[in-house]
Coordinates of C-alpha atoms and ligand atoms in Angstrom, one line a residue:
H645 CA 95.7 -60.9 -32.2
S646 CA 95.9 -59.9 -35.8
Q647 CA 95.4 -56.3 -34.8
E648 CA 98.4 -56.6 -32.4
L649 CA 100.5 -58.0 -35.3
A650 CA 99.5 -55.2 -37.6
L651 CA 100.4 -52.6 -34.9
Q652 CA 103.7 -54.3 -34.4
A653 CA 104.4 -54.3 -38.1
Q654 CA 103.6 -50.6 -38.3
K655 CA 105.9 -49.9 -35.4
T656 CA 108.7 -51.9 -37.1
Q657 CA 108.2 -50.0 -40.3
A658 CA 108.3 -46.7 -38.5
A659 CA 111.4 -47.7 -36.6
F660 CA 113.0 -48.6 -40.0
L661 CA 112.1 -45.2 -41.5
A662 CA 113.4 -43.4 -38.4
N663 CA 116.7 -45.1 -38.7
M664 CA 116.9 -44.7 -42.5
S665 CA 116.1 -41.0 -42.4
H666 CA 118.6 -40.5 -39.6
E667 CA 121.3 -42.2 -41.6
I668 CA 120.5 -40.4 -44.8
R669 CA 120.8 -37.0 -43.0
T670 CA 124.5 -37.4 -42.5
P671 CA 125.6 -37.6 -46.1
M672 CA 122.9 -35.1 -47.0
N673 CA 124.5 -32.6 -44.6
G674 CA 127.8 -33.4 -46.4
V675 CA 126.2 -32.5 -49.8
L676 CA 124.8 -29.2 -48.4
G677 CA 128.1 -28.2 -46.8
T678 CA 130.1 -29.0 -50.0
L679 CA 127.7 -27.0 -52.1
D680 CA 128.1 -24.1 -49.7
L681 CA 131.9 -24.3 -50.2
L682 CA 131.5 -24.6 -53.9
L683 CA 129.3 -21.5 -53.9
D684 CA 132.0 -19.6 -52.1
T685 CA 134.5 -20.2 -55.0
E686 CA 134.7 -18.2 -58.2
L687 CA 132.0 -19.5 -60.5
K688 CA 130.6 -18.3 -63.8
P689 CA 127.0 -17.0 -63.5
E690 CA 125.6 -20.2 -65.0
Q691 CA 127.7 -22.4 -62.7
H692 CA 126.5 -20.4 -59.7
Q693 CA 122.9 -20.8 -60.8
L694 CA 123.3 -24.5 -61.1
A695 CA 125.0 -24.9 -57.7
S696 CA 122.3 -22.7 -56.1
A697 CA 119.6 -24.9 -57.6
S698 CA 121.3 -28.0 -56.3
K699 CA 121.6 -26.4 -52.8
R700 CA 117.8 -25.6 -52.8
S701 CA 117.0 -29.1 -53.7
A702 CA 119.3 -30.5 -51.1
A703 CA 117.9 -28.2 -48.5
S704 CA 114.3 -29.3 -49.3
L705 CA 115.3 -32.9 -49.3
L706 CA 116.9 -32.5 -45.8
S707 CA 113.8 -30.8 -44.5
L708 CA 111.7 -33.7 -45.9
L709 CA 114.0 -36.2 -44.2
N710 CA 113.7 -34.3 -40.9
D711 CA 109.9 -34.5 -41.2
I712 CA 109.9 -38.2 -42.0
L713 CA 112.3 -38.7 -39.1
D714 CA 110.0 -36.9 -36.7
I715 CA 106.8 -38.6 -37.7
S716 CA 108.4 -42.1 -37.7
K717 CA 110.0 -41.4 -34.3
V718 CA 106.6 -40.6 -32.9
E719 CA 105.0 -43.6 -34.5
S720 CA 107.6 -46.1 -33.3
G721 CA 107.5 -44.6 -29.8
Q722 CA 111.0 -43.3 -30.0
M723 CA 110.1 -39.6 -29.6
T724 CA 111.0 -38.5 -26.1
L725 CA 110.1 -35.1 -24.7
R726 CA 112.6 -33.1 -22.7
R727 CA 111.7 -31.6 -19.4
S728 CA 113.5 -28.3 -18.7
P729 CA 112.6 -24.7 -17.9
L730 CA 110.8 -23.3 -20.8
E731 CA 110.5 -19.5 -21.3
I732 CA 107.5 -18.9 -23.4
A733 CA 108.6 -15.4 -24.4
D734 CA 111.9 -16.8 -25.7
V735 CA 110.2 -19.5 -27.8
L736 CA 107.8 -16.9 -29.3
A737 CA 110.7 -14.5 -30.0
D738 CA 112.6 -17.3 -31.7
V739 CA 109.6 -18.2 -33.9
E740 CA 109.1 -14.5 -34.8
A741 CA 112.8 -14.0 -35.6
A742 CA 113.0 -17.2 -37.7
L743 CA 110.0 -16.2 -39.9
A744 CA 110.2 -12.4 -39.8
F745 CA 112.0 -12.4 -43.2
D746 CA 109.4 -14.5 -44.9
A747 CA 106.6 -12.3 -43.5
Q748 CA 108.3 -9.1 -44.5
S749 CA 109.0 -10.2 -48.0
K750 CA 105.3 -10.8 -48.4
N751 CA 104.5 -7.6 -46.6
I752 CA 102.5 -9.4 -43.9
E753 CA 102.5 -8.3 -40.4
L754 CA 103.7 -11.0 -38.0
R755 CA 103.0 -10.6 -34.3
C756 CA 103.9 -13.1 -31.5
P757 CA 103.4 -11.2 -28.3
A758 CA 104.1 -13.1 -25.1
E759 CA 101.1 -11.8 -23.2
G760 CA 98.4 -13.2 -21.2
L761 CA 100.2 -15.9 -19.2
P762 CA 100.5 -15.8 -15.4
E763 CA 104.0 -17.4 -15.5
S764 CA 106.9 -16.6 -17.7
V765 CA 108.6 -19.9 -17.2
Y766 CA 107.0 -23.4 -17.4
V767 CA 108.6 -26.8 -17.6
G768 CA 108.6 -28.8 -20.8
D769 CA 110.2 -29.3 -24.2
S770 CA 111.0 -25.9 -25.8
V771 CA 112.4 -27.5 -29.0
R772 CA 109.2 -29.3 -29.8
L773 CA 107.0 -26.3 -28.8
R774 CA 109.1 -24.2 -31.2
Q775 CA 108.7 -26.8 -33.9
I776 CA 104.9 -26.8 -33.6
L777 CA 104.8 -23.1 -33.7
L778 CA 107.2 -22.8 -36.6
N779 CA 105.1 -25.3 -38.6
L780 CA 101.8 -23.4 -37.9
V781 CA 103.2 -19.9 -38.4
G782 CA 105.1 -21.0 -41.4
N783 CA 101.9 -22.3 -43.0
A784 CA 100.0 -19.2 -42.0
I785 CA 102.5 -17.0 -43.8
K786 CA 102.7 -19.3 -46.8
F787 CA 98.9 -19.2 -47.3
T788 CA 98.4 -15.5 -46.6
D789 CA 98.8 -12.7 -49.2
V790 CA 97.6 -9.7 -47.4
G791 CA 97.0 -8.8 -43.7
H792 CA 98.6 -10.4 -40.7
V793 CA 99.5 -13.5 -38.8
K794 CA 99.1 -13.4 -35.0
V795 CA 100.0 -15.9 -32.3
T796 CA 98.3 -15.6 -28.9
C797 CA 98.6 -17.7 -25.8
R798 CA 96.7 -18.2 -22.5
E799 CA 96.7 -20.5 -19.6
L800 CA 93.4 -22.6 -19.5
S801 CA 93.7 -24.4 -16.2
R802 CA 96.1 -25.9 -13.7
T803 CA 95.9 -29.0 -11.6
G804 CA 98.7 -29.5 -9.0
Q805 CA 102.0 -28.8 -10.8
V806 CA 100.6 -29.1 -14.3
A807 CA 99.2 -26.2 -16.4
T808 CA 97.2 -26.5 -19.6
L809 CA 98.2 -23.8 -22.0
E810 CA 96.4 -22.8 -25.3
F811 CA 98.1 -21.3 -28.3
A812 CA 96.3 -19.9 -31.3
V813 CA 97.8 -19.1 -34.7
K814 CA 95.5 -16.9 -36.7
D815 CA 96.0 -15.6 -40.3
T816 CA 94.0 -13.5 -42.7
G817 CA 94.9 -15.8 -45.6
V818 CA 93.1 -17.9 -48.3
G819 CA 91.4 -20.2 -45.8
I820 CA 90.5 -23.8 -46.4
A821 CA 87.2 -25.2 -47.7
P822 CA 85.2 -27.4 -45.2
E823 CA 85.6 -30.5 -47.3
H824 CA 89.4 -30.3 -47.1
Q825 CA 89.6 -29.5 -43.4
K826 CA 89.1 -32.9 -41.9
N827 CA 92.0 -34.7 -43.6
L828 CA 94.7 -32.1 -43.2
F829 CA 96.1 -33.6 -40.1
K830 CA 96.7 -36.9 -41.8
R831 CA 100.1 -37.6 -43.3
F832 CA 100.9 -36.3 -46.9
T833 CA 97.6 -34.4 -47.2
Q834 CA 97.6 -31.1 -49.0
V835 CA 94.8 -29.0 -50.5
D836 CA 95.8 -29.5 -54.0
S837 CA 93.8 -26.9 -56.0
S838 CA 95.5 -24.4 -58.3
S839 CA 94.6 -21.5 -56.1
T840 CA 96.0 -22.9 -52.9
R841 CA 98.8 -25.1 -54.1
R842 CA 101.5 -22.5 -54.1
A843 CA 104.5 -23.5 -52.2
Q844 CA 106.2 -26.8 -52.1
G845 CA 105.8 -28.8 -48.9
S846 CA 105.6 -32.4 -47.9
G847 CA 102.1 -32.4 -46.4
L848 CA 103.7 -33.7 -43.2
G849 CA 103.7 -30.4 -41.2
L850 CA 100.2 -30.7 -39.7
A851 CA 100.5 -34.4 -39.1
I852 CA 103.7 -33.7 -37.0
V853 CA 101.9 -30.9 -35.2
K854 CA 99.1 -33.2 -34.2
E855 CA 101.4 -36.0 -33.0
L856 CA 103.6 -33.6 -31.0
V857 CA 100.6 -31.8 -29.4
E858 CA 99.0 -35.1 -28.4
L859 CA 102.3 -36.3 -27.0
M860 CA 102.3 -33.2 -24.9
G861 CA 98.8 -34.1 -23.6
G862 CA 97.0 -31.6 -25.7
Q863 CA 94.6 -31.3 -28.7
V864 CA 94.6 -29.4 -31.9
R865 CA 91.7 -28.0 -33.9
L866 CA 91.3 -25.8 -37.0
H867 CA 88.8 -23.2 -37.8
S868 CA 88.8 -21.8 -41.4
E869 CA 86.6 -20.3 -44.0
P870 CA 87.7 -19.9 -47.6
G871 CA 88.6 -16.2 -48.1
N872 CA 88.4 -15.4 -44.4
G873 CA 91.6 -16.9 -43.0
T874 CA 92.5 -19.8 -40.8
E875 CA 93.0 -20.2 -37.1
V876 CA 94.7 -23.2 -35.6
V877 CA 94.3 -23.7 -31.9
F878 CA 96.2 -26.2 -29.8
S879 CA 96.5 -27.0 -26.1
L880 CA 99.4 -28.6 -24.3
K881 CA 100.3 -29.5 -20.7
L882 CA 103.4 -28.0 -19.2
G883 CA 104.9 -28.3 -15.7
L884 CA 104.8 -25.4 -13.3
P885 CA 108.2 -24.5 -12.1
T886 CA 109.4 -25.6 -8.7
L887 CA 112.2 -24.0 -6.8
S888 CA 114.7 -26.5 -8.1
D889 CA 113.7 -25.7 -11.7
S890 CA 114.4 -22.0 -11.2
T891 CA 117.7 -22.5 -9.4
E892 CA 118.7 -24.9 -12.2
R893 CA 117.9 -22.2 -14.7
D894 CA 119.9 -19.6 -12.9
Q895 CA 122.8 -21.9 -12.7
F896 CA 122.9 -22.6 -16.4
A897 CA 121.9 -19.1 -17.5
P898 CA 124.6 -17.7 -19.8
Ligands
ADP132 P1 102.7 -28.6 -46.2 O1 104.1 -29.2 -46.0 O2 102.1 -28.9 -47.5 O3 102.5 -27.2 -45.7 P2 101.0 -29.2 -43.9 O4 100.6 -30.5 -43.3 O5 101.7 -28.3 -43.1 O6 101.8 -29.6 -45.2 O7 99.7 -28.5 -44.5 C1 98.8 -29.3 -45.4 C2 98.0 -28.4 -46.2 O8 97.1 -27.7 -45.4 C3 98.8 -27.3 -47.0 O9 99.3 -27.8 -48.1 C4 97.6 -26.3 -47.2 O10 96.9 -26.7 -48.3 C5 96.8 -26.5 -46.0 N1 97.1 -25.4 -45.0 C6 97.8 -25.5 -43.9 N2 97.8 -24.4 -43.2 C7 97.1 -23.5 -43.9 C8 96.7 -22.1 -43.6 N3 97.1 -21.4 -42.6 N4 95.9 -21.5 -44.6 C9 95.5 -22.2 -45.6 N5 95.8 -23.5 -45.9 C10 96.6 -24.1 -45.0

């Protein structure tokens, strides 16, 4: 009984956090928009610098809020997955496009080829799949100084109308020591040594990845060796398209 109460309390707290972070996002977007407008006006160099610094802080606060919103939504059972036609190549291209600049500016090769799948369209939540990949590829770029980051995918099995897919995000970065690996998927965990603590982040990324992957019926695991890069592999279950899915897609195609 007490365990039930504790679980209920945890759910209530998560629901509170989900509502709070949702509410805080609206004024925060106002702050960001206003700072954008301010930056478009004529400013002295020092004023421009100050406004830019405010905007960076506001943006990182917004991204933290989004992470808190997502994790608390999952924990309070409010996270629902969409079920619509999902073009894997589109998702991979989006991820590559979103992070190409970050990779280029570090001179890292980023490759997300949509190869190795028997279907081009599955059924599932493309927004959440993209979010998982953005988190993992973002981390891979963040913790890699030389070499490349590569995303691969394959279909592991299928039962009836459900396929299990596996994605792998592999980098040639700094790697993670064995003693730090097991806690990384817990909330707010970062490897906090001077050599790896390089970019700011909330420590929520991998926790969100794990929750989303499990919500999609999959599992996530990490292989890493200090100095030899990291590979994060996750599976997930997606629907196989039926005739009605493909006609739906054709109807709504732009
Ligand atoms: P953060 O917001 O700090 O990136 P994450 O949960 O995404 O939070 O990651 C937690 C920590 O795991 C990071 O701070 C980093 O120390 C380590 N980490 C994650 N991905 C990698 C990677 N590809 N290479 C090396 N370290 C990583």
